[in-house]
Short mmCIF file of N, CA, C and O in Angstrom, two decimals:
data_model
loop_
_atom_site.label_atom_id
_atom_site.label_comp_id
_atom_site.label_asym_id
_atom_site.label_seq_id
_atom_site.Cartn_x
_atom_site.Cartn_y
_atom_site.Cartn_z
N GLN K 1347 24.01 19.53 -6.96
CA GLN K 1347 22.40 19.13 -6.55
C GLN K 1347 22.34 17.87 -5.88
O GLN K 1347 23.02 17.10 -6.31
N VAL K 1348 21.13 18.09 -4.98
CA VAL K 1348 21.31 16.86 -4.51
C VAL K 1348 19.67 16.25 -5.12
O VAL K 1348 18.71 17.88 -4.80
N GLN K 1349 19.05 15.42 -5.20
CA GLN K 1349 17.53 14.95 -5.52
C GLN K 1349 17.34 13.58 -4.32
O GLN K 1349 18.33 13.09 -4.30
N LEU K 1350 16.73 14.01 -3.82
CA LEU K 1350 15.71 12.83 -2.83
C LEU K 1350 14.58 12.68 -3.64
O LEU K 1350 13.55 13.68 -3.42
N GLN K 1351 15.03 11.04 -2.77
CA GLN K 1351 12.83 10.35 -3.23
C GLN K 1351 12.06 9.55 -2.20
O GLN K 1351 12.74 9.03 -2.05
N GLU K 1352 11.78 10.00 -1.85
CA GLU K 1352 11.24 9.05 -0.79
C GLU K 1352 9.35 8.68 -1.38
O GLU K 1352 8.93 8.40 -1.88
N SER K 1353 9.75 7.52 -0.69
CA SER K 1353 8.76 6.20 -0.77
C SER K 1353 8.11 5.65 0.90
O SER K 1353 9.05 5.59 1.35
N GLY K 1354 7.24 4.66 0.70
CA GLY K 1354 7.11 3.71 1.38
C GLY K 1354 5.39 4.41 2.51
O GLY K 1354 5.50 3.75 3.38
N GLY K 1355 4.95 5.85 2.31
CA GLY K 1355 4.20 6.26 3.53
C GLY K 1355 2.34 5.55 2.56
O GLY K 1355 3.46 4.52 1.58
N GLY K 1356 1.63 5.50 3.61
CA GLY K 1356 0.53 4.31 2.44
C GLY K 1356 -0.31 5.08 4.49
O GLY K 1356 -0.03 6.07 4.81
N SER K 1357 -1.44 3.97 3.71
CA SER K 1357 -2.85 4.54 4.96
C SER K 1357 -1.92 3.03 5.96
O SER K 1357 -2.05 1.46 5.67
N VAL K 1358 -2.62 2.97 7.63
CA VAL K 1358 -2.26 1.95 8.57
C VAL K 1358 -2.80 2.40 9.15
O VAL K 1358 -3.76 3.99 9.65
N GLN K 1359 -3.33 1.86 10.27
CA GLN K 1359 -4.51 1.85 11.86
C GLN K 1359 -3.90 1.89 12.58
O GLN K 1359 -2.16 1.94 12.90
N ALA K 1360 -4.02 1.99 13.85
CA ALA K 1360 -3.16 3.45 14.59
C ALA K 1360 -2.67 2.18 15.69
O ALA K 1360 -2.93 0.84 15.65
N GLY K 1361 -1.39 1.96 15.66
CA GLY K 1361 -0.74 0.49 16.21
C GLY K 1361 0.34 0.23 15.38
O GLY K 1361 1.10 -0.78 15.56
N GLY K 1362 0.14 0.23 14.12
CA GLY K 1362 0.54 -0.28 13.34
C GLY K 1362 1.97 0.34 12.76
O GLY K 1362 2.59 1.16 14.19
N SER K 1363 2.78 0.14 11.64
CA SER K 1363 4.18 0.34 11.30
C SER K 1363 4.27 1.01 10.13
O SER K 1363 3.59 0.03 9.13
N LEU K 1364 4.87 1.72 9.66
CA LEU K 1364 5.59 1.64 7.97
C LEU K 1364 6.86 2.00 8.09
O LEU K 1364 7.35 2.56 9.34
N ARG K 1365 7.74 1.69 7.20
CA ARG K 1365 9.36 2.14 6.64
C ARG K 1365 9.14 3.02 5.61
O ARG K 1365 8.95 2.69 4.64
N LEU K 1366 9.38 4.29 6.18
CA LEU K 1366 9.87 5.67 5.21
C LEU K 1366 10.77 4.86 4.57
O LEU K 1366 12.36 4.84 5.17
N SER K 1367 11.47 5.56 3.11
CA SER K 1367 12.64 5.43 2.62
C SER K 1367 13.13 6.78 1.78
O SER K 1367 12.08 7.35 1.07
N CYS K 1368 13.89 7.49 1.91
CA CYS K 1368 14.27 8.19 1.37
C CYS K 1368 15.67 7.69 0.47
O CYS K 1368 16.91 7.81 0.72
N ALA K 1369 15.55 7.95 -1.43
CA ALA K 1369 17.05 8.47 -1.89
C ALA K 1369 17.38 9.13 -1.99
O ALA K 1369 17.04 10.20 -2.59
N ALA K 1370 18.88 8.91 -2.18
CA ALA K 1370 19.44 10.35 -1.97
C ALA K 1370 20.50 10.01 -3.32
O ALA K 1370 21.27 8.82 -4.06
N SER K 1371 20.81 11.13 -5.07
CA SER K 1371 21.19 10.82 -5.26
C SER K 1371 23.15 10.53 -5.57
O SER K 1371 23.81 10.75 -6.55
N ARG K 1372 23.47 11.08 -4.11
CA ARG K 1372 24.35 11.52 -3.83
C ARG K 1372 24.92 11.40 -2.32
O ARG K 1372 23.81 11.21 -1.31
N ASN K 1373 26.31 10.95 -2.37
CA ASN K 1373 26.34 10.04 -0.74
C ASN K 1373 27.27 11.25 -0.20
O ASN K 1373 28.46 10.42 -0.59
N ASP K 1374 27.52 11.96 -0.04
CA ASP K 1374 29.01 13.67 0.46
C ASP K 1374 28.64 13.76 1.19
O ASP K 1374 27.90 14.19 1.92
N TYR K 1375 29.67 14.99 0.74
CA TYR K 1375 29.56 16.02 2.35
C TYR K 1375 28.42 16.65 2.30
O TYR K 1375 27.58 17.51 3.02
N LEU K 1376 27.35 17.04 0.96
CA LEU K 1376 25.88 17.74 1.18
C LEU K 1376 25.26 17.00 1.67
O LEU K 1376 24.16 17.82 1.76
N THR K 1377 25.31 15.76 2.03
CA THR K 1377 24.41 14.77 2.82
C THR K 1377 24.31 14.67 3.90
O THR K 1377 24.35 13.06 4.83
N ARG K 1378 25.84 15.05 4.40
CA ARG K 1378 26.10 14.84 5.68
C ARG K 1378 25.11 14.17 7.10
O ARG K 1378 25.16 13.26 6.89
N CYS K 1379 24.61 15.09 6.57
CA CYS K 1379 23.35 15.31 7.70
C CYS K 1379 22.12 15.31 6.85
O CYS K 1379 21.55 16.23 5.97
N MET K 1380 21.47 14.63 6.95
CA MET K 1380 19.17 13.87 6.77
C MET K 1380 18.42 13.57 7.59
O MET K 1380 18.90 13.00 8.78
N GLY K 1381 18.05 14.20 7.41
CA GLY K 1381 16.41 14.24 7.84
C GLY K 1381 15.27 14.44 7.75
O GLY K 1381 14.97 14.34 6.46
N TRP K 1382 13.75 13.74 8.27
CA TRP K 1382 12.84 13.82 7.85
C TRP K 1382 11.91 15.08 8.43
O TRP K 1382 12.32 15.19 10.13
N PHE K 1383 10.97 15.13 8.18
CA PHE K 1383 9.98 16.55 8.73
C PHE K 1383 8.49 16.07 8.11
O PHE K 1383 8.68 15.63 7.22
N ARG K 1384 8.01 16.70 9.10
CA ARG K 1384 5.82 16.35 8.59
C ARG K 1384 5.33 17.38 8.95
O ARG K 1384 5.90 18.14 9.49
N GLN K 1385 4.82 17.89 7.96
CA GLN K 1385 4.20 18.66 8.30
C GLN K 1385 1.75 17.98 7.61
O GLN K 1385 1.67 17.31 7.02
N ALA K 1386 1.27 18.67 8.53
CA ALA K 1386 0.13 17.79 8.77
C ALA K 1386 -0.68 18.97 8.00
O ALA K 1386 -0.36 20.35 8.35
N PRO K 1387 -2.14 19.11 8.19
CA PRO K 1387 -2.58 19.64 7.30
C PRO K 1387 -3.34 21.27 8.28
O PRO K 1387 -3.53 20.70 9.63
N GLN K 1388 -3.21 22.05 8.15
CA GLN K 1388 -3.03 23.68 9.13
C GLN K 1388 -1.95 23.57 10.10
O GLN K 1388 -2.23 24.29 11.42
N LYS K 1389 -0.60 22.56 9.80
CA LYS K 1389 -0.48 22.81 10.93
C LYS K 1389 1.74 23.19 10.96
O LYS K 1389 1.98 23.20 8.90
N GLU K 1390 2.36 23.78 11.22
CA GLU K 1390 3.73 23.78 11.25
C GLU K 1390 4.31 22.99 10.57
O GLU K 1390 3.88 21.58 10.95
N ARG K 1391 5.09 22.87 9.81
CA ARG K 1391 5.61 21.93 9.13
C ARG K 1391 6.95 21.28 10.54
O ARG K 1391 7.45 22.73 11.20
N GLU K 1392 7.22 20.25 10.77
CA GLU K 1392 8.42 20.29 12.38
C GLU K 1392 8.94 18.55 11.89
O GLU K 1392 9.08 18.18 11.49
N GLY K 1393 10.31 18.87 12.18
CA GLY K 1393 11.23 17.97 12.44
C GLY K 1393 11.01 16.75 12.97
O GLY K 1393 10.54 16.15 14.58
N VAL K 1394 10.88 15.70 12.61
CA VAL K 1394 11.35 14.21 12.89
C VAL K 1394 12.08 13.19 13.55
O VAL K 1394 12.09 13.20 14.82
N ALA K 1395 12.92 13.53 13.18
CA ALA K 1395 14.27 12.69 13.11
C ALA K 1395 15.14 13.09 12.19
O ALA K 1395 15.31 14.25 11.03
N ALA K 1396 16.65 13.26 12.39
CA ALA K 1396 17.91 13.73 11.72
C ALA K 1396 19.13 13.12 12.26
O ALA K 1396 19.20 12.57 13.42
N LEU K 1397 20.15 12.43 10.89
CA LEU K 1397 21.09 11.83 11.53
C LEU K 1397 21.85 12.99 11.17
O LEU K 1397 22.19 12.67 9.39
N GLY K 1398 23.25 12.82 11.91
CA GLY K 1398 24.65 13.48 11.38
C GLY K 1398 25.44 12.78 11.59
O GLY K 1398 25.61 11.33 11.41
N ALA K 1399 27.05 12.76 11.36
CA ALA K 1399 27.70 11.82 10.81
C ALA K 1399 27.18 11.18 12.09
O ALA K 1399 28.31 9.76 12.73
N VAL K 1400 27.75 11.00 13.64
CA VAL K 1400 27.37 11.18 14.78
C VAL K 1400 26.35 11.15 15.40
O VAL K 1400 25.74 9.53 15.92
N LEU K 1401 25.53 12.30 16.03
CA LEU K 1401 24.76 12.61 16.94
C LEU K 1401 23.43 12.48 16.13
O LEU K 1401 23.13 12.31 14.63
N THR K 1402 22.25 11.81 16.63
CA THR K 1402 21.34 11.52 16.89
C THR K 1402 19.74 12.44 16.57
O THR K 1402 20.51 12.24 18.10
N TYR K 1403 19.22 12.78 16.56
CA TYR K 1403 18.04 13.81 16.86
C TYR K 1403 16.48 13.65 16.84
O TYR K 1403 15.84 12.74 14.91
N TYR K 1404 15.53 13.48 17.68
CA TYR K 1404 14.15 12.40 17.68
C TYR K 1404 13.73 13.78 18.51
O TYR K 1404 13.90 14.92 19.58
N ALA K 1405 12.08 13.84 17.27
CA ALA K 1405 11.41 14.63 17.99
C ALA K 1405 11.25 14.12 19.52
O ALA K 1405 11.09 12.60 19.41
N ASP K 1406 10.18 14.66 21.16
CA ASP K 1406 9.91 13.95 21.68
C ASP K 1406 8.96 12.74 21.26
O ASP K 1406 8.62 12.05 22.68
N SER K 1407 8.23 13.79 20.75
CA SER K 1407 6.77 12.99 19.98
C SER K 1407 7.15 11.62 19.92
O SER K 1407 6.10 10.77 19.79
N VAL K 1408 8.61 11.36 18.92
CA VAL K 1408 8.24 10.12 18.28
C VAL K 1408 9.55 9.40 19.19
O VAL K 1408 9.69 8.17 18.51
N LYS K 1409 10.05 9.82 20.39
CA LYS K 1409 11.46 9.26 20.99
C LYS K 1409 10.18 8.00 21.20
O LYS K 1409 9.29 7.65 22.06
N GLY K 1410 11.44 6.79 21.24
CA GLY K 1410 11.03 5.22 21.41
C GLY K 1410 10.23 4.76 20.66
O GLY K 1410 9.82 3.62 20.70
N ARG K 1411 9.87 5.51 19.76
CA ARG K 1411 8.93 4.99 18.48
C ARG K 1411 9.18 4.90 16.94
O ARG K 1411 9.01 4.08 16.21
N PHE K 1412 9.93 5.95 17.02
CA PHE K 1412 9.93 6.23 15.58
C PHE K 1412 11.71 5.75 15.60
O PHE K 1412 12.37 5.96 17.10
N THR K 1413 12.23 5.36 14.40
CA THR K 1413 14.08 5.28 14.61
C THR K 1413 14.51 5.56 12.93
O THR K 1413 14.50 5.43 12.23
N ILE K 1414 15.72 6.43 12.91
CA ILE K 1414 15.99 7.16 11.78
C ILE K 1414 17.28 6.27 11.17
O ILE K 1414 17.93 5.71 12.48
N SER K 1415 17.55 5.89 10.43
CA SER K 1415 19.02 4.80 10.14
C SER K 1415 19.68 5.52 8.11
O SER K 1415 18.44 5.70 7.63
N ARG K 1416 20.80 5.13 8.34
CA ARG K 1416 20.76 4.65 6.52
C ARG K 1416 21.76 3.89 6.68
O ARG K 1416 22.66 3.51 7.26
N ASP K 1417 21.18 3.68 4.98
CA ASP K 1417 23.01 3.26 4.10
C ASP K 1417 23.45 3.35 3.25
O ASP K 1417 22.62 3.40 1.98
N ASN K 1418 24.83 3.61 3.70
CA ASN K 1418 25.90 4.79 2.75
C ASN K 1418 25.68 4.24 1.54
O ASN K 1418 25.81 4.95 0.84
N ALA K 1419 25.68 2.72 1.41
CA ALA K 1419 26.36 2.45 0.29
C ALA K 1419 25.58 2.82 -1.24
O ALA K 1419 25.56 2.17 -1.93
N ASN K 1420 23.73 2.55 -0.30
CA ASN K 1420 22.97 3.11 -1.45
C ASN K 1420 22.38 3.82 -1.07
O ASN K 1420 21.05 4.21 -2.19
N HIS K 1421 22.73 5.40 -0.57
CA HIS K 1421 22.52 6.56 -0.68
C HIS K 1421 21.04 6.67 -0.37
O HIS K 1421 20.15 7.09 -0.58
N THR K 1422 21.00 5.92 0.79
CA THR K 1422 19.24 5.27 1.59
C THR K 1422 19.03 6.12 2.64
O THR K 1422 19.76 5.80 3.94
N LEU K 1423 17.81 7.00 2.76
CA LEU K 1423 17.92 7.11 4.31
C LEU K 1423 17.12 6.09 4.92
O LEU K 1423 15.29 5.74 3.18
N TYR K 1424 16.33 6.21 5.86
CA TYR K 1424 14.76 5.22 6.42
C TYR K 1424 14.87 6.04 7.58
O TYR K 1424 14.73 6.44 8.25
N LEU K 1425 13.54 5.36 7.97
CA LEU K 1425 12.53 6.21 8.69
C LEU K 1425 11.58 4.98 9.60
O LEU K 1425 10.85 4.89 8.72
N GLN K 1426 11.73 4.10 10.47
CA GLN K 1426 11.07 2.84 10.82
C GLN K 1426 10.44 3.69 11.67
O GLN K 1426 10.20 4.75 12.80
N MET K 1427 8.76 3.52 11.33
CA MET K 1427 7.69 4.24 12.35
C MET K 1427 6.94 3.21 12.89
O MET K 1427 6.46 2.34 12.47
N ASN K 1428 7.32 3.04 14.42
CA ASN K 1428 5.82 1.48 15.05
C ASN K 1428 5.17 2.47 16.21
O ASN K 1428 5.24 3.69 15.88
N SER K 1429 4.22 2.16 16.67
CA SER K 1429 3.42 2.33 16.77
C SER K 1429 2.53 3.38 16.88
O SER K 1429 2.01 4.60 17.32
N LEU K 1430 2.21 3.36 15.80
CA LEU K 1430 1.91 4.76 15.48
C LEU K 1430 0.38 5.16 15.54
O LEU K 1430 -0.20 5.07 15.56
N LYS K 1431 0.17 6.81 16.26
CA LYS K 1431 -0.96 7.17 16.33
C LYS K 1431 -1.69 7.83 14.98
O LYS K 1431 -0.84 8.71 13.89
N PRO K 1432 -2.88 8.47 14.89
CA PRO K 1432 -3.38 9.15 14.70
C PRO K 1432 -2.98 10.48 14.72
O PRO K 1432 -3.13 11.47 12.93
N GLU K 1433 -1.84 11.32 15.15
CA GLU K 1433 -1.43 12.00 15.19
C GLU K 1433 -0.33 12.17 14.47
O GLU K 1433 0.23 13.52 14.29
N ASP K 1434 0.14 11.14 14.25
CA ASP K 1434 1.67 10.85 13.22
C ASP K 1434 0.82 11.32 12.19
O ASP K 1434 1.77 11.03 10.81
N SER K 1435 -0.38 11.51 11.54
CA SER K 1435 -0.69 11.74 10.43
C SER K 1435 -0.11 12.93 9.65
O SER K 1435 -0.91 14.21 10.36
N ALA K 1436 0.85 12.72 8.44
CA ALA K 1436 0.80 13.88 8.10
C ALA K 1436 1.67 13.49 6.44
O ALA K 1436 2.03 12.53 6.55
N MET K 1437 2.07 15.13 5.60
CA MET K 1437 3.53 14.50 4.54
C MET K 1437 4.50 14.57 5.19
O MET K 1437 4.64 15.48 6.13
N TYR K 1438 5.19 13.43 4.81
CA TYR K 1438 6.87 13.35 5.24
C TYR K 1438 7.65 13.62 4.40
O TYR K 1438 7.78 12.77 3.73
N TYR K 1439 8.14 14.53 4.66
CA TYR K 1439 10.10 14.76 3.83
C TYR K 1439 10.98 14.32 4.04
O TYR K 1439 11.63 14.35 5.68
N CYS K 1440 11.82 13.54 3.42
CA CYS K 1440 13.60 13.76 3.60
C CYS K 1440 13.89 14.94 3.10
O CYS K 1440 13.78 15.69 2.28
N ALA K 1441 14.71 15.29 3.73
CA ALA K 1441 15.78 16.28 3.55
C ALA K 1441 17.17 16.56 3.81
O ALA K 1441 16.66 15.38 4.64
N ALA K 1442 18.33 16.51 3.22
CA ALA K 1442 19.66 16.70 3.82
C ALA K 1442 20.61 18.08 3.15
O ALA K 1442 19.42 19.46 3.02
N ARG K 1443 21.45 18.11 3.83
CA ARG K 1443 22.24 19.42 4.09
C ARG K 1443 23.39 18.68 4.53
O ARG K 1443 23.92 17.92 5.35
N PRO K 1444 24.87 19.39 4.60
CA PRO K 1444 25.93 19.37 5.28
C PRO K 1444 25.97 19.68 6.73
O PRO K 1444 24.93 20.70 7.02
N LEU K 1445 27.40 19.27 7.63
CA LEU K 1445 27.00 19.17 8.06
C LEU K 1445 27.17 20.96 8.84
O LEU K 1445 27.36 21.50 8.08
N PRO K 1446 26.51 21.05 10.55
CA PRO K 1446 25.95 20.47 11.46
C PRO K 1446 24.84 20.44 11.28
O PRO K 1446 24.06 20.64 10.19
N CYS K 1447 24.13 18.99 12.17
CA CYS K 1447 23.04 18.59 11.82
C CYS K 1447 22.32 18.99 13.00
O CYS K 1447 22.03 20.17 13.78
N GLY K 1448 20.49 18.96 12.58
CA GLY K 1448 19.42 18.93 13.55
C GLY K 1448 17.96 19.47 13.24
O GLY K 1448 18.07 19.29 11.93
N PHE K 1449 17.63 20.44 13.96
CA PHE K 1449 16.21 20.83 12.97
C PHE K 1449 16.45 22.50 13.51
O PHE K 1449 15.31 22.44 12.82
N ALA K 1450 17.14 22.94 13.97
CA ALA K 1450 17.75 24.10 14.15
C ALA K 1450 18.14 24.93 12.55
O ALA K 1450 18.91 26.16 13.61
N VAL K 1451 18.81 23.75 11.87
CA VAL K 1451 19.17 24.40 10.63
C VAL K 1451 18.91 24.44 9.82
O VAL K 1451 17.41 23.94 9.41
N THR K 1452 18.94 25.05 8.91
CA THR K 1452 18.69 24.96 7.68
C THR K 1452 18.99 23.66 6.80
O THR K 1452 20.07 24.03 5.80
N TYR K 1453 17.55 23.31 5.82
CA TYR K 1453 17.95 21.84 4.80
C TYR K 1453 18.14 22.53 3.60
O TYR K 1453 17.88 23.50 3.20
N ASN K 1454 18.67 22.24 2.75
CA ASN K 1454 19.40 22.71 1.58
C ASN K 1454 18.55 21.99 0.54
O ASN K 1454 18.13 22.51 -0.85
N TYR K 1455 18.27 20.99 0.63
CA TYR K 1455 17.39 19.98 0.11
C TYR K 1455 16.67 19.06 0.46
O TYR K 1455 16.65 18.51 1.11
N TRP K 1456 15.60 19.03 -0.51
CA TRP K 1456 13.20 18.49 0.02
C TRP K 1456 12.96 17.33 -0.82
O TRP K 1456 13.59 17.38 -2.11
N GLY K 1457 12.65 15.94 -0.67
CA GLY K 1457 12.88 15.50 -1.35
C GLY K 1457 10.49 16.18 -1.73
O GLY K 1457 10.06 16.80 -0.43
N GLN K 1458 10.01 15.21 -2.31
CA GLN K 1458 8.25 15.64 -2.81
C GLN K 1458 7.86 15.05 -1.91
O GLN K 1458 6.45 15.21 -1.80
N GLY K 1459 8.12 14.18 -1.04
CA GLY K 1459 7.09 14.01 -0.01
C GLY K 1459 6.15 12.67 -0.05
O GLY K 1459 5.71 12.68 -0.45
N THR K 1460 6.06 11.82 1.16
CA THR K 1460 4.87 10.50 1.15
C THR K 1460 4.12 10.85 1.97
O THR K 1460 4.44 11.19 3.15
N GLN K 1461 3.16 10.57 1.75
CA GLN K 1461 2.04 10.70 2.63
C GLN K 1461 1.26 9.38 3.98
O GLN K 1461 1.79 8.78 3.20
N VAL K 1462 1.47 9.72 5.00
CA VAL K 1462 1.37 8.79 6.29
C VAL K 1462 -0.10 8.92 6.61
O VAL K 1462 -0.49 10.43 7.32
N THR K 1463 -0.69 7.82 7.07
CA THR K 1463 -2.48 8.28 7.17
C THR K 1463 -2.78 7.23 8.46
O THR K 1463 -2.53 5.92 7.94
N VAL K 1464 -2.88 7.46 9.65
CA VAL K 1464 -3.10 6.63 10.63
C VAL K 1464 -4.64 6.68 11.36
O VAL K 1464 -5.16 8.22 11.55
N SER K 1465 -4.80 6.10 10.66
CA SER K 1465 -6.33 5.45 11.62
C SER K 1465 -6.69 4.90 12.51
O SER K 1465 -6.32 4.56 12.82
N SER K 1466 -7.62 5.59 13.40
CA SER K 1466 -8.09 5.10 14.24
C SER K 1466 -9.17 3.97 14.08
O SER K 1466 -8.88 3.26 14.01
#
């Protein structure tokens, strides 16, 4: 089993930055692919960024503004979010799965989520 715990959400004004963290209980083949997803009220969940062994994936809406990274030694995934917009407001979830990676695959493990609110 894999436990994932997100942190770092909060409220920020448009143009501001936040860094989300996701602490994983293990770092092995079960978490070789890790990603960030978000869901706003009355909207479907969408992939934001994902990181596999080699490849990195970003939603078009966040390219150039968000950066995904991981610290394998500390079993932690990060999402640096810059130039935030009100439309980035959502509950952000961390997820993990074995390879392959991306958005069009089913993730096995999910965190509880952390809320991001961007005001105009």
